[in-house]
Short mmCIF file of C-alpha atoms and ligand atoms in Angstrom, two decimals:
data_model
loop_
_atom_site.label_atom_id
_atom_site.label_comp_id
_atom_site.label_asym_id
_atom_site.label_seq_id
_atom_site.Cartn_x
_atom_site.Cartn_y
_atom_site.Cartn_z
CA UNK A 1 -235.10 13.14 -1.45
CA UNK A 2 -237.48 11.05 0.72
CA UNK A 3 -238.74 7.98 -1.24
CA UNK A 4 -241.63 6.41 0.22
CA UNK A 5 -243.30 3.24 -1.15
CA UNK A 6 -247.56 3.19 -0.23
CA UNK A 7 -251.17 1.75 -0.71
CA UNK A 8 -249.93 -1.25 -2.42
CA UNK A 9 -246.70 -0.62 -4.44
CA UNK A 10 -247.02 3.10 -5.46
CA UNK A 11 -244.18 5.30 -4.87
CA UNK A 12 -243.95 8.82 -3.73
CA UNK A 13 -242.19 11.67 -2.93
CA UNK A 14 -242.34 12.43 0.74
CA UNK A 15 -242.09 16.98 1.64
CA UNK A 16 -243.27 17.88 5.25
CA UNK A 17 -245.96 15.91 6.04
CA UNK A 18 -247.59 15.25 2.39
CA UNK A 19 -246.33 12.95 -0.04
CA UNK A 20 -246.40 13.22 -3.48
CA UNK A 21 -247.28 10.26 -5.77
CA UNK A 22 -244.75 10.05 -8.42
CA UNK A 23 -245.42 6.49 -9.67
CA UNK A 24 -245.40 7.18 -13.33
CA UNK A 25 -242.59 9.09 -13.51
CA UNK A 26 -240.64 6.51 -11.19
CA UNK A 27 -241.61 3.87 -14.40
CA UNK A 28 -243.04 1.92 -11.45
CA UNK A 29 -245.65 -1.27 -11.91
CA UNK A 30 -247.38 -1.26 -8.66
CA UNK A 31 -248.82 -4.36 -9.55
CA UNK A 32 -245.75 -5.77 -11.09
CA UNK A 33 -244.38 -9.27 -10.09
CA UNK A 34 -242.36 -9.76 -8.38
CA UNK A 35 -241.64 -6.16 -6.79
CA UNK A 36 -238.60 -5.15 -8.22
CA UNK A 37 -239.80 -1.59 -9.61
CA UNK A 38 -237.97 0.28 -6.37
CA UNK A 39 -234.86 -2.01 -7.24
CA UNK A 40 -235.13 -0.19 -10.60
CA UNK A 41 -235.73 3.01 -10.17
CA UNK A 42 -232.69 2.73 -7.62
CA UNK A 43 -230.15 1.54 -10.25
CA UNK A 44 -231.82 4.33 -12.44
CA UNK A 45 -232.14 7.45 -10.13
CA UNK A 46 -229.72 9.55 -11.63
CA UNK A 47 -231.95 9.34 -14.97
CA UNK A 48 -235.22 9.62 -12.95
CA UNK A 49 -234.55 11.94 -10.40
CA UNK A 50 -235.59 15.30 -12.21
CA UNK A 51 -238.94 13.24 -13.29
CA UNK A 52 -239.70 12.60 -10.14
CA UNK A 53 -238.90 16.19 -8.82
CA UNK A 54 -241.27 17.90 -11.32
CA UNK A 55 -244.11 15.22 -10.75
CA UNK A 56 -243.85 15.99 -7.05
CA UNK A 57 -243.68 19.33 -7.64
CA UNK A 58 -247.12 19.02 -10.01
CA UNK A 59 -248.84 16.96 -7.89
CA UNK A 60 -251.37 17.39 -5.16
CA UNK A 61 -249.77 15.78 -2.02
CA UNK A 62 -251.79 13.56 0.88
CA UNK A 63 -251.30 14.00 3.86
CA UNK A 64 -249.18 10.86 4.99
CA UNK A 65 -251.57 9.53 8.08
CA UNK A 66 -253.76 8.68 5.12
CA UNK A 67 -251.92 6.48 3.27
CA UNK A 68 -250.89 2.92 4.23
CA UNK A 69 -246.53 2.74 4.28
CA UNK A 70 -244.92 -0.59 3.10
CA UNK A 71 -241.59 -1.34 2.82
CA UNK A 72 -239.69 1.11 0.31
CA UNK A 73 -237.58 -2.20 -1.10
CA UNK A 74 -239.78 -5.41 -0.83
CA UNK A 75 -237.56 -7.37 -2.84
CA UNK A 76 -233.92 -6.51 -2.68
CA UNK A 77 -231.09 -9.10 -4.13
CA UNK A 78 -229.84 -9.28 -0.70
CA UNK A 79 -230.48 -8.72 3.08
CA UNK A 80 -227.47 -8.15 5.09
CA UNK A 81 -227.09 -8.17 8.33
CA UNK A 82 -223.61 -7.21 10.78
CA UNK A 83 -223.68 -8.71 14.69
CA UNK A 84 -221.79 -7.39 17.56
CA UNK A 85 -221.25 -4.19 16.16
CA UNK A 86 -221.54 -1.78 18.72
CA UNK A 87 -219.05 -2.71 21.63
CA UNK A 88 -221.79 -1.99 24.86
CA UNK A 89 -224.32 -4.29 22.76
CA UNK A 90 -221.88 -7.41 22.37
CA UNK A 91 -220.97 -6.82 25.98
CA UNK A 92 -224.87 -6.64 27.11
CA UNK A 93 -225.14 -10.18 25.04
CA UNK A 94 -222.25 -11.93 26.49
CA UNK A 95 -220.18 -12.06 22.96
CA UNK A 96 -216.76 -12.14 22.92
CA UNK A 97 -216.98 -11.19 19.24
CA UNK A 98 -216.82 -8.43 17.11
CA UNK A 99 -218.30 -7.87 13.85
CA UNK A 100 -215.29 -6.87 12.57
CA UNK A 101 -213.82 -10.14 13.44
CA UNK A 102 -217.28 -12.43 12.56
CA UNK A 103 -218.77 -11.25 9.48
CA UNK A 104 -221.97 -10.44 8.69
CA UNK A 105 -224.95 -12.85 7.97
CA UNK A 106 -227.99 -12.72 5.64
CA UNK A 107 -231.91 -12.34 6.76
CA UNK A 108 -234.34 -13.36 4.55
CA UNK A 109 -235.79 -10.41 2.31
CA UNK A 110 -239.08 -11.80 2.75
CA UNK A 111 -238.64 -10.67 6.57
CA UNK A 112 -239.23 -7.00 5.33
CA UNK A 113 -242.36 -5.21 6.13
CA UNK A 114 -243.16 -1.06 6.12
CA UNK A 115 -244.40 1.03 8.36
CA UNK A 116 -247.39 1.17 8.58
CA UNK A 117 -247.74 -2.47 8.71
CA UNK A 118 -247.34 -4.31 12.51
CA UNK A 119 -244.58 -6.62 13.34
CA UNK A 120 -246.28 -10.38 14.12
CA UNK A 121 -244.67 -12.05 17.01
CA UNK A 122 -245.03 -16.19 16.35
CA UNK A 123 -247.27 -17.93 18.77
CA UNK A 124 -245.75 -18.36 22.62
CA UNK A 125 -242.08 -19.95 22.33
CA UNK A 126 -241.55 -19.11 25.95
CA UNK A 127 -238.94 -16.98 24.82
CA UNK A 128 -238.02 -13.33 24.45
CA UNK A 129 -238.46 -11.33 20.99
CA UNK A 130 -236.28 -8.65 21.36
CA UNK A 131 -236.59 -4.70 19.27
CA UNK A 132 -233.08 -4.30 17.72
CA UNK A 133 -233.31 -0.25 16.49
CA UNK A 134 -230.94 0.03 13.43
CA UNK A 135 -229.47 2.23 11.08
CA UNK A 136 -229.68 0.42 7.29
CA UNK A 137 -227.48 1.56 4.28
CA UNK A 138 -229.45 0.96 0.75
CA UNK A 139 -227.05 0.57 -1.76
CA UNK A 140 -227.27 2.30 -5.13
CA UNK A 141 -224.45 0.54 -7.46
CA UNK A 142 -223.13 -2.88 -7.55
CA UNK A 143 -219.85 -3.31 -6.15
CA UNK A 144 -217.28 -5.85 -6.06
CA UNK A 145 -214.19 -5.74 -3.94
CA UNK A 146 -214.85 -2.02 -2.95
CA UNK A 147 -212.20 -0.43 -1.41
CA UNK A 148 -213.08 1.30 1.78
CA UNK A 149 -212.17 4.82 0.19
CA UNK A 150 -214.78 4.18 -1.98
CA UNK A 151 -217.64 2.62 -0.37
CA UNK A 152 -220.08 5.59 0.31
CA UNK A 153 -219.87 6.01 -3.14
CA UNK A 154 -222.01 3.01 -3.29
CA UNK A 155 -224.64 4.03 -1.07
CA UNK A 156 -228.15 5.28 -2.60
CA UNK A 157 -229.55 6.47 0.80
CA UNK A 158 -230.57 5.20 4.99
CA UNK A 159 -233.47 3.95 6.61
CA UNK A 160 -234.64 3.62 9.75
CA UNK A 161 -234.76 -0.86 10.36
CA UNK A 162 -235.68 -3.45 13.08
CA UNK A 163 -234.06 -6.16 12.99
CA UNK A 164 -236.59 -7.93 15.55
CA UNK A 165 -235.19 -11.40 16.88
CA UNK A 166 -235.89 -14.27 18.79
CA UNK A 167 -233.75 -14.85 21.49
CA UNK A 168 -231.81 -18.03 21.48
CA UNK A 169 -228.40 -19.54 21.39
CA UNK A 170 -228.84 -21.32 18.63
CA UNK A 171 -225.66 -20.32 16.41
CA UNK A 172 -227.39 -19.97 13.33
CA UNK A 173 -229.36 -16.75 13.71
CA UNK A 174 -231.48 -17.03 10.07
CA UNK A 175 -234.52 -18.75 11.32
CA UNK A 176 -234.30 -16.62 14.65
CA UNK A 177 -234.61 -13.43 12.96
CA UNK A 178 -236.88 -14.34 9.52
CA UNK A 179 -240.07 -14.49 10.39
CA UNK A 180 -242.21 -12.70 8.22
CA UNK A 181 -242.15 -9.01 9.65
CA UNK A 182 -239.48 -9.07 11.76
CA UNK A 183 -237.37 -6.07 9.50
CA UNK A 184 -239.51 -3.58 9.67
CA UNK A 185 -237.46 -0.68 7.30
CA UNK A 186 -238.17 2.66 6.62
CA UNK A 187 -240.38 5.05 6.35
CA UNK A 188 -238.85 5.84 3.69
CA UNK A 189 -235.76 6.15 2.53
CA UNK A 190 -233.11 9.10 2.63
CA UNK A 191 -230.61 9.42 0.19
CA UNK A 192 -227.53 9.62 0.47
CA UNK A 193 -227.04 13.51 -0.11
CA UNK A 194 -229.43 14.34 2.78
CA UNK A 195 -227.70 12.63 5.14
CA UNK A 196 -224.17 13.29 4.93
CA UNK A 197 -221.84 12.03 7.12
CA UNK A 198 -223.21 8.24 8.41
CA UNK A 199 -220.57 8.19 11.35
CA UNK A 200 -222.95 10.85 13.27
CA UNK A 201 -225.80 9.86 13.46
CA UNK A 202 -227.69 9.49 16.61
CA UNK A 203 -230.21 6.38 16.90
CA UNK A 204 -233.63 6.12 19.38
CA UNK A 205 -235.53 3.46 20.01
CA UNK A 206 -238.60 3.92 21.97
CA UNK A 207 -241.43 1.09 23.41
CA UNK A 208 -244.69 2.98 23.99
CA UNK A 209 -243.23 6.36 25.34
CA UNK A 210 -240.12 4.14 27.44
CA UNK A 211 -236.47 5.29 25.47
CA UNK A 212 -234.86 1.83 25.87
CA UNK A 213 -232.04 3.16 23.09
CA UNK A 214 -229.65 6.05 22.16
CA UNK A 215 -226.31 5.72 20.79
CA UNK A 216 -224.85 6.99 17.46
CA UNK A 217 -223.09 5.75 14.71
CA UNK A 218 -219.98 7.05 15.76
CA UNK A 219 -219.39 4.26 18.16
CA UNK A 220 -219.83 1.59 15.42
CA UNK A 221 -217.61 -1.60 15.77
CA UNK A 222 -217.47 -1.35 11.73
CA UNK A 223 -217.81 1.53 10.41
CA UNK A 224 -220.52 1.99 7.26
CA UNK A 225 -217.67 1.73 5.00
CA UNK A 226 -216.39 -0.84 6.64
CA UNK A 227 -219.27 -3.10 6.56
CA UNK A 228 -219.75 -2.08 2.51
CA UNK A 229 -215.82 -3.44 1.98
CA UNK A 230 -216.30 -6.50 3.92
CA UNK A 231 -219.60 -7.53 2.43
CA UNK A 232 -218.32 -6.61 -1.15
CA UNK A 233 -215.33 -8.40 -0.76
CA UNK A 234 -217.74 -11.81 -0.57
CA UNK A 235 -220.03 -11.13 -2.78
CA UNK A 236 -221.66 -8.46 -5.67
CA UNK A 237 -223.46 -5.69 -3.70
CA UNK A 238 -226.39 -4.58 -6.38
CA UNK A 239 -228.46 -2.07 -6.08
CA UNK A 240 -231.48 -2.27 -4.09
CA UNK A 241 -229.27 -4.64 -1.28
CA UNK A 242 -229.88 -3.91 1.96
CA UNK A 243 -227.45 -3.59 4.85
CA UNK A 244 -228.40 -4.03 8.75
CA UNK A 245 -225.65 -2.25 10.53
CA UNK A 246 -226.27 -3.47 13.93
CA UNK A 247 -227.98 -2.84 17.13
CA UNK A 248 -226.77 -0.47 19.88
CA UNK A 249 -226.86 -1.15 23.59
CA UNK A 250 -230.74 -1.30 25.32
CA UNK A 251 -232.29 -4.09 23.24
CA UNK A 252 -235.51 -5.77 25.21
CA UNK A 253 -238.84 -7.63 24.79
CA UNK A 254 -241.69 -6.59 22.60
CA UNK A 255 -245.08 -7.91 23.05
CA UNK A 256 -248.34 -8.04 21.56
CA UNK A 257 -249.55 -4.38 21.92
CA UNK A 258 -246.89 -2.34 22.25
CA UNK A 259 -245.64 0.56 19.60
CA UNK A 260 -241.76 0.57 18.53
CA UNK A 261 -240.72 3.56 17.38
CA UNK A 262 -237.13 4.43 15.97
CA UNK A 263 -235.31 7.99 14.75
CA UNK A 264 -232.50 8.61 13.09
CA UNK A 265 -230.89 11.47 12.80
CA UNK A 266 -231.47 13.19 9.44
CA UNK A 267 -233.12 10.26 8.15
CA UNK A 268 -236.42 9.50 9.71
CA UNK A 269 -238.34 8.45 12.40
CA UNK A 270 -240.72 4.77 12.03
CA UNK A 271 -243.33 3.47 13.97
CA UNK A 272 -244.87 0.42 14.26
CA UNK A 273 -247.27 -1.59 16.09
CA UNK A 274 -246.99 -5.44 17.57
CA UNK A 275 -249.38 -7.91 17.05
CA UNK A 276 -250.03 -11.61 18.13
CA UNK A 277 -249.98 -13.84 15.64
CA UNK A 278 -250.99 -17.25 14.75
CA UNK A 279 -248.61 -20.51 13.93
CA UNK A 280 -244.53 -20.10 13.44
CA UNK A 281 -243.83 -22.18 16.67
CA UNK A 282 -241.83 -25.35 15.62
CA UNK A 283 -239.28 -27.49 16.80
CA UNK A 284 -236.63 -26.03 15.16
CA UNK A 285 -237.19 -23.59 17.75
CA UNK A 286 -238.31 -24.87 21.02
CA UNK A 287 -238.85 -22.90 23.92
CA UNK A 288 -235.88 -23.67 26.04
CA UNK A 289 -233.19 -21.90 23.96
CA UNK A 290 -230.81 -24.68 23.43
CA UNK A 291 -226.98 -24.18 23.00
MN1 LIG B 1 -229.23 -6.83 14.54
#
């Protein structure tokens, strides 16, 4: 099933090209605060899912160019994110790290936007803001200490996710890589069943109509359940959490203008514009990237 979240917190059912608005049956709010109904109706699927499927199946579907796409999970517990964890990508960025030697670290949810929504670069740092083209897990049941022969077992479904960044060697990556809009995730997301196998799964990342990335999953420092047994073995994955699995080889500059688009492989294909904005320059941040 494709879940799509539009047009201000409803929830649908995404077939073909139409989707489907099953917000009643997904025992959504739209206008609930804060936005935890997708969190929900994740932990809850298994009792919802045949709901949804006849509502769908009722309904009249619109044709998705007419509705506006936001992020499926606005609010998740947790946003996590894995570095360095394809091999040619550390080696493009100079790291003599791995992932599976670092760890992961958290983005702020608030960073997450949909797609239909543009990423907003911060006004001029005099430094690069780079597309990162990623494939993210959404997990479906909380997990503690989760052996890795268990792990996909935990997963409700993928997304296609940018994990947009300012460039910077500043150590501490959150404030680099949480500006509001920089994780663009979606469309929508795929679960699990429809995917299969998350170790083959070829990833694209275009700017305009340039390819600037194609690998696949199989060449993953950390492999998916890797990154779900290292996470879990920190803290309580719940459902809703979202995982960043890290960014292939190819990663460049976006500017003001340009279209990202990303595909996965049996799980979707996202684009989304850039736009200037105004304000998030600050000290913190200055424009000679400082060590
Ligand atoms: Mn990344």
């Amino acid at each position: 099933m494709r879940l799509l979240r539009f047009d201000g917190g409803r929830v649908g059912v995404v077939m073909g090209d139409l989707v489907y608005d099953v917000t009643d049956a997904a025992g959504v709010d739209p206008k609930g605060w804060p936005p935890v109904g997708m969190v929900q109706l994740v932990a809850d699927f298994a009792s919802r899912r045949g709901a949804l499927l006849a509502a769908a199946a009722s309904g009249e579907g619109l044709p998705l160019e007419r509705v506006e796409i936001e992020t499926p999970i606005p609010w998740p517990n947790k946003l996590v994110a894995f570095p360095a964890n394809y091999h040619a990508h550390a080696e493009e960025m100079g790291s003599d790290y791995r992932a599976s030697s670092r760890g992961f670290f958290l983005k702020s949810a608030s960073s997450l936007s949909g797609a239909g929504q543009p990423i907003v670069l911060p006004e001029p740092l005099g430094r690069e803001i780079h597309h990162e083209g990623e494939l993210a897990i959404v997990i479906g049941r909380r997990g503690r200490h989760v052996p890795r022969a268990r792990a996909l077992e935990h997963i409700f479904g993928y997304a296609c996710l940018l994990d947009i960044t300012v460039r910077g060697l500043e150590v501490e990556r959150t404030m680099r890589k949480s500006y509001d809009s920089f994780t663009p995730l979606g469309p929508w997301i795929t679960t699990a069943d429809e995917v299969g196998d998350p170790a083959a799964l070829r990833l694209r990342l275009w700017v305009g109509d340039e390819l600037r990335q194609d690998a696949n999953t199989r060449d993953l420092v950390l492999d998916v359940p890797g990154m779900i047994e290292m996470a879990a073995s920190v803290l309580t994955l719940e459902p809703g959490d979202v995982i960043a699995t890290g960014t292939p080889d190819g990663v460049g500059p976006i500017v003001a203008g340009d279209r990202v688009s990303v595909e996965i492989e049996r799980v979707g294909r996202m684009t989304v514009g850039v736009v200037q904005g105004e304000g998030g320059s600050n000290l913190a941040l200055p424009p000679v990237a400082l060590a």
